[in-house]
Coordinates of C-alpha atoms and ligand atoms in Angstrom, one line a residue:
X1 CA 160.3 72.7 101.8
X2 CA 157.0 71.3 101.3
X3 CA 157.0 68.1 99.4
X4 CA 153.7 69.2 96.9
X5 CA 153.2 65.3 96.9
X6 CA 152.5 65.9 100.4
X7 CA 150.3 68.3 99.8
X8 CA 148.1 67.0 97.0
X9 CA 147.0 63.8 99.0
X10 CA 145.5 65.3 101.1
X11 CA 143.0 66.9 98.4
X12 CA 139.9 65.6 97.3
X13 CA 140.2 67.2 94.0
X14 CA 142.0 65.8 91.1
X15 CA 145.5 67.5 90.2
X16 CA 147.4 66.3 88.4
X17 CA 151.5 67.5 89.3
X18 CA 154.9 67.3 86.9
X19 CA 158.2 67.9 88.3
X20 CA 159.3 69.6 85.8
X21 CA 160.5 72.8 83.9
X22 CA 158.6 75.0 82.6
X23 CA 160.7 76.9 79.4
X24 CA 158.1 78.6 77.7
X25 CA 154.3 79.6 77.6
X26 CA 153.0 80.6 74.5
X27 CA 150.3 82.4 75.6
X28 CA 148.1 82.8 71.8
X29 CA 148.3 79.0 71.4
X30 CA 147.6 78.5 75.7
X31 CA 150.2 76.0 76.2
X32 CA 153.2 76.2 78.9
X33 CA 156.1 73.4 77.5
X34 CA 157.4 71.6 79.9
X35 CA 161.2 69.6 80.1
X36 CA 162.2 67.2 82.7
X37 CA 165.6 68.5 83.7
X38 CA 166.1 66.1 86.7
X39 CA 169.1 64.0 86.7
X40 CA 166.7 60.5 85.9
X41 CA 165.5 60.8 82.3
X42 CA 162.8 58.3 80.8
X43 CA 161.9 58.3 77.0
X44 CA 159.8 61.6 77.4
X45 CA 162.1 64.2 78.3
X46 CA 159.5 67.4 77.3
X47 CA 155.9 67.7 76.4
X48 CA 153.2 70.6 76.6
X49 CA 150.2 71.4 78.3
X50 CA 147.5 73.0 77.0
X51 CA 146.3 76.1 79.5
X52 CA 142.5 77.9 79.9
X53 CA 143.7 79.9 83.1
X54 CA 147.4 80.1 83.9
X55 CA 148.5 81.5 87.1
X56 CA 152.3 81.9 87.2
X57 CA 154.0 81.9 90.6
X58 CA 157.8 80.8 89.6
X59 CA 159.7 83.6 91.8
X60 CA 162.7 85.2 90.2
X61 CA 166.2 84.8 89.8
X62 CA 169.6 86.0 91.5
X63 CA 170.4 89.4 90.4
X64 CA 174.0 89.5 89.3
X65 CA 173.3 93.2 87.6
X66 CA 176.0 91.2 85.0
X67 CA 179.1 91.9 87.1
X68 CA 182.0 89.7 85.7
X69 CA 182.7 86.7 87.5
X70 CA 179.6 86.9 89.8
X71 CA 177.9 83.4 88.2
X72 CA 181.5 81.8 87.8
X73 CA 182.7 81.9 91.3
X74 CA 180.2 83.1 93.9
X75 CA 177.4 80.5 95.9
X76 CA 173.2 82.1 96.0
X77 CA 171.2 81.3 98.7
X78 CA 167.8 80.4 96.7
X79 CA 167.3 77.2 96.2
X80 CA 168.1 74.2 99.0
X81 CA 170.6 73.4 96.7
X82 CA 172.3 76.4 97.2
X83 CA 172.5 75.7 100.8
X84 CA 174.2 72.8 100.3
X85 CA 176.5 74.0 97.6
X86 CA 177.7 76.4 100.5
X87 CA 177.9 74.0 103.2
X88 CA 180.4 71.8 101.1
X89 CA 182.3 74.9 100.2
X90 CA 182.6 76.4 104.5
X91 CA 183.7 72.6 105.0
X92 CA 186.7 72.8 101.7
X93 CA 187.5 75.7 103.0
X94 CA 188.4 75.2 106.9
X95 CA 190.1 71.2 105.4
X96 CA 192.2 73.3 102.7
X97 CA 193.2 76.2 105.1
X98 CA 194.2 73.4 107.8
X99 CA 196.3 71.7 105.0
X100 CA 199.6 71.1 106.2
X101 CA 202.5 73.7 105.2
X102 CA 199.5 76.6 104.2
X103 CA 200.9 79.6 104.1
X104 CA 199.3 81.7 106.4
X105 CA 197.5 84.5 104.1
X106 CA 196.2 81.8 101.7
X107 CA 194.6 80.8 105.3
X108 CA 193.8 84.3 105.9
X109 CA 192.2 84.2 102.3
X110 CA 190.6 80.5 102.3
X111 CA 188.5 81.7 105.9
X112 CA 187.7 85.0 104.1
X113 CA 184.2 84.5 104.0
X114 CA 182.2 87.8 101.8
X115 CA 179.1 87.8 101.4
X116 CA 177.9 90.3 99.4
X117 CA 174.3 92.6 99.9
X118 CA 173.3 94.0 103.1
X119 CA 169.4 92.8 102.4
X120 CA 167.9 90.7 104.9
X121 CA 168.9 87.5 102.7
X122 CA 172.3 88.9 103.0
X123 CA 172.2 89.7 107.1
X124 CA 170.6 86.6 108.6
X125 CA 173.3 84.4 106.4
X126 CA 176.6 86.6 108.1
X127 CA 174.6 85.9 111.3
X128 CA 174.4 82.2 111.1
X129 CA 177.8 81.8 109.7
X130 CA 179.4 83.5 112.4
X131 CA 177.3 81.2 114.8
X132 CA 178.2 78.3 113.5
X133 CA 182.0 79.2 113.4
X134 CA 181.2 80.3 117.1
X135 CA 179.5 77.4 118.4
X136 CA 180.7 74.5 116.3
X137 CA 183.7 75.3 113.6
X138 CA 185.7 76.6 116.5
X139 CA 185.4 73.4 118.5
X140 CA 186.0 71.5 116.0
X141 CA 188.6 72.9 114.4
X142 CA 190.7 75.4 116.9
X143 CA 193.5 76.2 114.6
X144 CA 191.0 78.2 111.9
X145 CA 189.8 80.6 115.3
X146 CA 192.4 83.5 114.8
X147 CA 191.9 84.0 110.2
X148 CA 187.8 82.4 110.4
X149 CA 186.4 86.1 109.2
X150 CA 183.0 87.0 108.0
X151 CA 182.4 90.0 105.4
X152 CA 179.1 91.2 105.0
X153 CA 179.6 94.4 101.7
X154 CA 176.9 96.6 101.3
X155 CA 177.0 98.9 98.4
X156 CA 174.6 101.6 100.2
X157 CA 175.3 103.6 103.2
X158 CA 172.8 101.2 105.6
X159 CA 171.9 97.0 105.6
X160 CA 168.4 96.5 106.3
X161 CA 166.9 99.6 104.4
X162 CA 163.8 97.9 104.9
X163 CA 164.2 98.3 108.1
X164 CA 163.9 101.2 111.0
X165 CA 167.0 103.3 111.3
X166 CA 166.9 101.9 115.0
X167 CA 167.0 98.3 114.0
X168 CA 169.8 99.0 111.9
X169 CA 172.2 100.6 114.0
X170 CA 170.5 97.6 116.7
X171 CA 171.9 95.5 113.9
X172 CA 175.3 97.1 112.8
X173 CA 176.2 97.3 116.7
X174 CA 175.5 93.6 117.5
X175 CA 177.6 92.5 114.1
X176 CA 180.4 94.3 115.8
X177 CA 180.3 92.4 119.2
X178 CA 180.2 89.6 117.3
X179 CA 183.2 90.5 115.4
X180 CA 181.1 90.2 111.4
X181 CA 183.1 93.5 110.2
X182 CA 180.1 95.2 107.5
X183 CA 181.0 97.5 104.8
X184 CA 178.9 99.7 104.0
X185 CA 179.4 102.1 100.6
X186 CA 181.1 99.5 98.8
X187 CA 179.8 98.4 95.7
X188 CA 181.1 95.4 94.1
X189 CA 182.2 95.4 90.3
X190 CA 183.8 92.7 89.4
X191 CA 184.6 88.7 91.1
X192 CA 187.6 86.7 90.6
X193 CA 188.1 83.1 91.8
X194 CA 190.1 84.1 94.4
X195 CA 189.2 87.7 95.4
X196 CA 186.7 90.2 94.4
X197 CA 187.3 93.9 92.8
X198 CA 184.6 96.7 94.8
X199 CA 184.3 100.4 94.9
X200 CA 184.2 102.3 98.1
X201 CA 183.0 106.3 98.4
X202 CA 185.1 107.7 101.1
X203 CA 182.6 110.2 103.4
X204 CA 184.6 113.2 100.7
X205 CA 182.2 111.6 98.3
X206 CA 186.0 110.5 96.4
X207 CA 185.9 106.7 95.0
X208 CA 188.8 104.2 96.1
X209 CA 189.2 100.6 94.7
X210 CA 189.9 97.9 97.2
X211 CA 190.7 94.0 96.8
X212 CA 189.0 91.5 98.7
X213 CA 190.7 88.6 99.1
X214 CA 187.9 85.2 99.7
X215 CA 187.5 81.7 100.4
X216 CA 183.8 81.8 100.4
X217 CA 181.8 84.2 98.4
X218 CA 177.9 84.3 99.1
X219 CA 176.1 86.4 96.8
X220 CA 172.3 88.5 97.7
X221 CA 171.9 91.1 96.2
X222 CA 168.1 90.8 95.5
X223 CA 166.0 89.2 92.7
X224 CA 165.9 89.2 88.4
X225 CA 163.5 87.9 86.4
X226 CA 163.9 84.6 85.4
X227 CA 164.0 84.2 81.6
X228 CA 161.1 82.5 81.1
X229 CA 159.1 85.3 82.6
X230 CA 160.4 87.8 80.1
X231 CA 159.7 86.1 77.3
X232 CA 155.6 85.9 78.7
X233 CA 156.3 89.4 79.0
X234 CA 157.3 89.9 75.6
X235 CA 154.2 88.3 74.1
X236 CA 151.7 90.9 76.0
X237 CA 151.7 93.8 74.4
X238 CA 150.0 95.9 77.6
X239 CA 153.4 94.9 79.6
X240 CA 155.9 96.0 77.6
X241 CA 157.1 99.1 79.8
X242 CA 157.1 96.1 83.2
X243 CA 160.8 96.1 84.0
X244 CA 160.5 93.6 86.9
X245 CA 157.8 91.5 86.7
X246 CA 154.2 90.6 85.6
X247 CA 152.5 94.0 86.5
X248 CA 149.0 92.3 87.7
X249 CA 146.1 94.5 88.7
X250 CA 144.2 94.3 91.4
X251 CA 142.8 90.9 91.0
X252 CA 146.4 89.1 89.8
X253 CA 145.1 89.3 86.8
X254 CA 148.3 89.9 84.8
X255 CA 147.8 92.9 82.8
X256 CA 146.7 92.6 79.2
X257 CA 145.4 89.3 79.9
X258 CA 142.2 87.8 80.6
X259 CA 142.6 84.2 81.6
X260 CA 147.0 84.3 83.1
X261 CA 147.5 85.4 87.0
X262 CA 150.6 85.9 88.7
X263 CA 151.5 85.8 92.4
X264 CA 154.9 86.0 93.5
X265 CA 158.4 87.9 93.6
X266 CA 157.1 87.3 89.1
X267 CA 154.3 89.5 89.7
X268 CA 154.3 93.4 90.5
X269 CA 151.5 94.6 92.7
X270 CA 153.8 97.3 93.7
X271 CA 154.5 95.4 97.3
X272 CA 158.1 94.0 98.2
X273 CA 158.9 90.8 96.6
X274 CA 159.1 88.9 100.3
X275 CA 156.8 85.2 101.2
X276 CA 154.9 87.6 103.4
X277 CA 152.7 88.6 100.1
X278 CA 153.1 86.1 98.2
X279 CA 151.9 84.0 100.9
X280 CA 148.9 86.7 100.9
X281 CA 148.5 86.5 96.9
X282 CA 148.8 82.5 97.3
X283 CA 145.3 82.6 99.8
X284 CA 143.5 85.3 98.4
X285 CA 143.9 82.9 94.2
X286 CA 142.5 80.2 96.5
X287 CA 139.4 82.1 97.3
X288 CA 138.6 83.5 94.3
X289 CA 138.5 80.2 92.6
X290 CA 137.1 78.8 94.9
X291 CA 134.4 81.0 94.6
X292 CA 134.3 81.4 90.6
X293 CA 134.0 77.6 91.0
X294 CA 131.2 77.6 93.2
X295 CA 129.6 80.3 91.0
X296 CA 130.0 78.2 87.6
X297 CA 128.8 74.7 89.8
X298 CA 125.8 76.5 90.4
X299 CA 125.1 78.6 87.3
X300 CA 125.3 75.1 85.5
X301 CA 122.5 73.0 87.5
X302 CA 120.0 76.6 86.8
X303 CA 120.6 76.0 83.8
X304 CA 119.6 72.7 83.4
X305 CA 117.0 73.1 85.6
X306 CA 115.3 76.2 83.3
X307 CA 115.4 73.8 81.0
X308 CA 113.8 70.9 82.6
X309 CA 111.3 73.8 84.0
X310 CA 109.8 74.7 80.0
X311 CA 108.6 71.0 79.4
X312 CA 107.6 69.9 83.2
X313 CA 104.5 70.5 84.1
X314 CA 102.0 70.4 87.8
X315 CA 103.2 69.2 90.9
X316 CA 106.6 68.5 88.8
X317 CA 107.4 72.1 87.4
X318 CA 106.5 73.8 91.0
X319 CA 109.0 71.4 92.9
X320 CA 111.7 72.2 89.7
X321 CA 110.7 76.3 91.0
X322 CA 111.3 75.6 94.4
X323 CA 114.6 74.1 93.0
X324 CA 115.9 77.1 91.3
X325 CA 114.9 79.1 94.4
X326 CA 117.2 77.5 96.4
X327 CA 119.6 77.7 94.0
X328 CA 119.6 81.4 93.9
X329 CA 120.3 81.7 97.0
X330 CA 122.7 80.0 97.2
X331 CA 124.4 81.5 94.5
X332 CA 123.8 85.6 96.6
X333 CA 125.7 83.5 99.4
X334 CA 128.7 82.2 97.8
X335 CA 131.0 85.1 98.8
X336 CA 131.7 87.3 96.1
X337 CA 135.5 88.2 96.5
X338 CA 137.0 91.9 96.2
X339 CA 140.3 92.9 95.1
X340 CA 143.7 91.7 96.8
X341 CA 144.4 93.6 99.6
X342 CA 148.2 93.0 101.5
X343 CA 147.8 93.4 105.0
X344 CA 151.6 93.4 106.6
X345 CA 152.5 91.9 109.6
X346 CA 155.6 93.5 109.7
X347 CA 159.5 92.5 109.1
X348 CA 161.8 90.5 110.7
X349 CA 165.2 89.1 110.2
X350 CA 167.5 87.0 112.5
X351 CA 170.8 88.4 113.3
X352 CA 173.2 86.1 114.8
X353 CA 173.8 85.5 118.5
X354 CA 170.7 84.3 119.6
X355 CA 169.1 87.9 118.6
X356 CA 166.1 89.3 115.9
X357 CA 165.1 92.5 115.0
X358 CA 161.2 92.9 114.5
X359 CA 159.4 95.9 113.0
X360 CA 155.9 94.9 114.1
X361 CA 152.7 96.4 113.2
X362 CA 150.6 96.2 115.9
X363 CA 146.7 98.4 115.5
X364 CA 148.1 101.3 113.2
X365 CA 151.5 101.9 114.8
X366 CA 154.5 99.8 114.7
X367 CA 156.7 98.1 117.6
X368 CA 160.2 97.9 116.5
X369 CA 161.9 95.3 118.3
X370 CA 165.6 93.6 118.6
X371 CA 167.0 91.0 120.8
X372 CA 166.8 87.4 122.8
X373 CA 163.3 88.0 123.1
X374 CA 162.9 89.2 119.3
X375 CA 164.9 86.0 118.4
X376 CA 162.5 83.6 120.5
X377 CA 159.5 85.2 119.1
X378 CA 161.3 85.3 115.5
X379 CA 161.7 81.2 115.8
X380 CA 158.0 80.4 116.9
X381 CA 156.8 82.8 113.9
X382 CA 158.5 80.8 111.9
X383 CA 157.4 77.4 112.9
X384 CA 154.1 78.9 112.7
X385 CA 154.5 79.5 109.3
X386 CA 155.7 76.2 108.8
X387 CA 152.6 74.4 106.2
X388 CA 152.4 71.3 107.9
X389 CA 152.7 70.0 111.0
X390 CA 154.6 67.3 109.9
X391 CA 156.8 70.0 108.8
X392 CA 156.9 72.4 112.2
X393 CA 157.5 69.0 113.9
X394 CA 160.9 68.2 111.2
X395 CA 162.1 71.8 111.9
X396 CA 161.6 72.3 115.5
X397 CA 163.5 68.8 115.8
X398 CA 166.1 69.5 113.2
X399 CA 166.8 73.1 115.5
X400 CA 166.9 70.0 118.8
X401 CA 169.1 67.7 116.8
X402 CA 171.8 70.8 116.3
X403 CA 171.8 72.2 120.0
X404 CA 172.8 68.6 120.9
X405 CA 175.4 67.3 118.4
X406 CA 176.1 70.3 116.6
X407 CA 175.5 71.6 113.2
X408 CA 175.4 68.6 110.4
X409 CA 178.8 68.9 108.0
X410 CA 178.4 66.1 106.3
X411 CA 179.2 66.4 102.5
X412 CA 178.6 64.3 99.4
Ligands
LIG501 P1 167.8 93.2 98.7 O1 167.1 93.3 97.2 O2 166.9 93.6 100.0 O3 168.9 93.1 98.9 C1 170.1 93.2 98.5 C2 171.0 94.6 98.9 O4 172.2 94.4 97.7 C3 170.5 96.0 98.2 O5 170.6 96.5 99.6 C4 171.8 96.2 97.7 O6 172.2 97.5 97.9 C5 173.0 95.6 97.6 N1 173.7 95.5 96.0 C6 172.9 95.4 95.0 N2 174.3 95.3 94.2 C7 175.5 95.1 94.7 C8 177.3 95.3 94.7 N3 177.0 95.4 93.6 N4 177.9 95.4 95.6 C9 177.0 95.6 97.5 N5 175.7 95.5 97.0 C10 175.3 95.4 96.1 O7 167.8 91.2 98.1 P2 167.5 90.0 99.6 O8 168.4 90.0 100.8 O9 167.9 89.1 98.7 O10 166.3 89.6 99.7 C11 164.9 90.2 98.3 C12 163.6 90.2 99.2 O11 163.2 89.3 99.9 C13 163.1 91.7 99.5 O12 162.1 91.6 99.6 C14 163.5 90.8 101.3 O13 163.1 91.9 102.2 C15 163.0 89.8 101.4 N6 163.7 88.8 102.3 C16 163.0 88.6 103.5 C17 163.8 88.0 104.3 C18 163.0 88.0 106.1 O14 162.0 89.3 105.6 N7 163.8 87.8 107.1 C19 164.7 87.3 104.2 C20 165.3 87.2 102.9 C21 164.8 87.7 101.8

């Protein structure tokens, strides 16, 4: 993550930043209502921010499909806080399983780590968790070696549906070698504090109910709309048929508005809800607004000069005339920004045991690769995608630290 303050201090323009939750956008009044949701509260905890132009980039929240017990009992994997909660829960499970006199069945349950959702989030997490066990936990708590187990549950017939068949097979084979169990065609229907209830579709099409006891449950079944976005959509008649997010046009303007743009996972522009799409959309809007700002500044100057020209005479008038011509030439040079076009660079995912899979777009074709070299490519791609040199260095230092001393398992 990149602290916003760190980005802003290098900007020339005045930017006001408030750490707050936008609870409602009133489109007609052109106001955003914000709340301070932090632990430390001051006298003012909620206020409003008026806008002329608004960019909505609030992402999405975790989809639970209304399955009972998911919100109460599982950990999600979206925010940094979620990752800290998972770390705490893993270590709690390990220590409780090692408690004196714990029964073998209970040990097995506590050390059963279940990940629901075989998209890239679930696959990457299952791989990382198994690595944590192989590289650190095994050494620190040898008595859990026989009971620790990772299971990935997916409702569809295979994991990573966005990757090519060859890489799906490679991932499934690698998981088998890493002793991660993949349970495909298994749809979770209910979650209790100690077990999940799932429905498995057998090859003959019949369904079988199953109970899977777990110690840690990580829920990674994709994205759902945030309430603030749902509420904004309800205020715009043109959004009434949109279900998954704010439908936008090719300039990322929210359909049915003139002054609201949407980017990232909360915007529906016919692209997958990935970081790659979001980052290109963000860069596009930055270019668009810069060009709008330049055009506006020049037009203002032109209007001023035209007025001055009307009252000026002689040399002064000629000078103003020349200045107007220069400005008109600059106006032409301001790059007209065309519609947003997404350029797909490929898909990349880490699958554990120092291996990654990649479907890379190359010229007009596609290169599918999986293995250790792809893992180094994955690492360098992610370091490269870090926003600042500060962050790149911090990430690399974390990797070195973890490889020398093991992962940090401290709990608050
Ligand atoms: P996803 O939507 O890609 O996958 C969720 C999976 O959960 C689906 O395969 C679905 O069939 C399964 N599922 C849903 N309900 C279920 C149930 N009740 N029981 C069992 N399985 C169930 O979600 P994601 O992995 O969180 O990814 C979200 C977005 O972020 C995607 O667009 C993804 O491409 C992107 N992403 C990309 C990367 C990467 O490129 N490395 C990493 C993380 C996320």
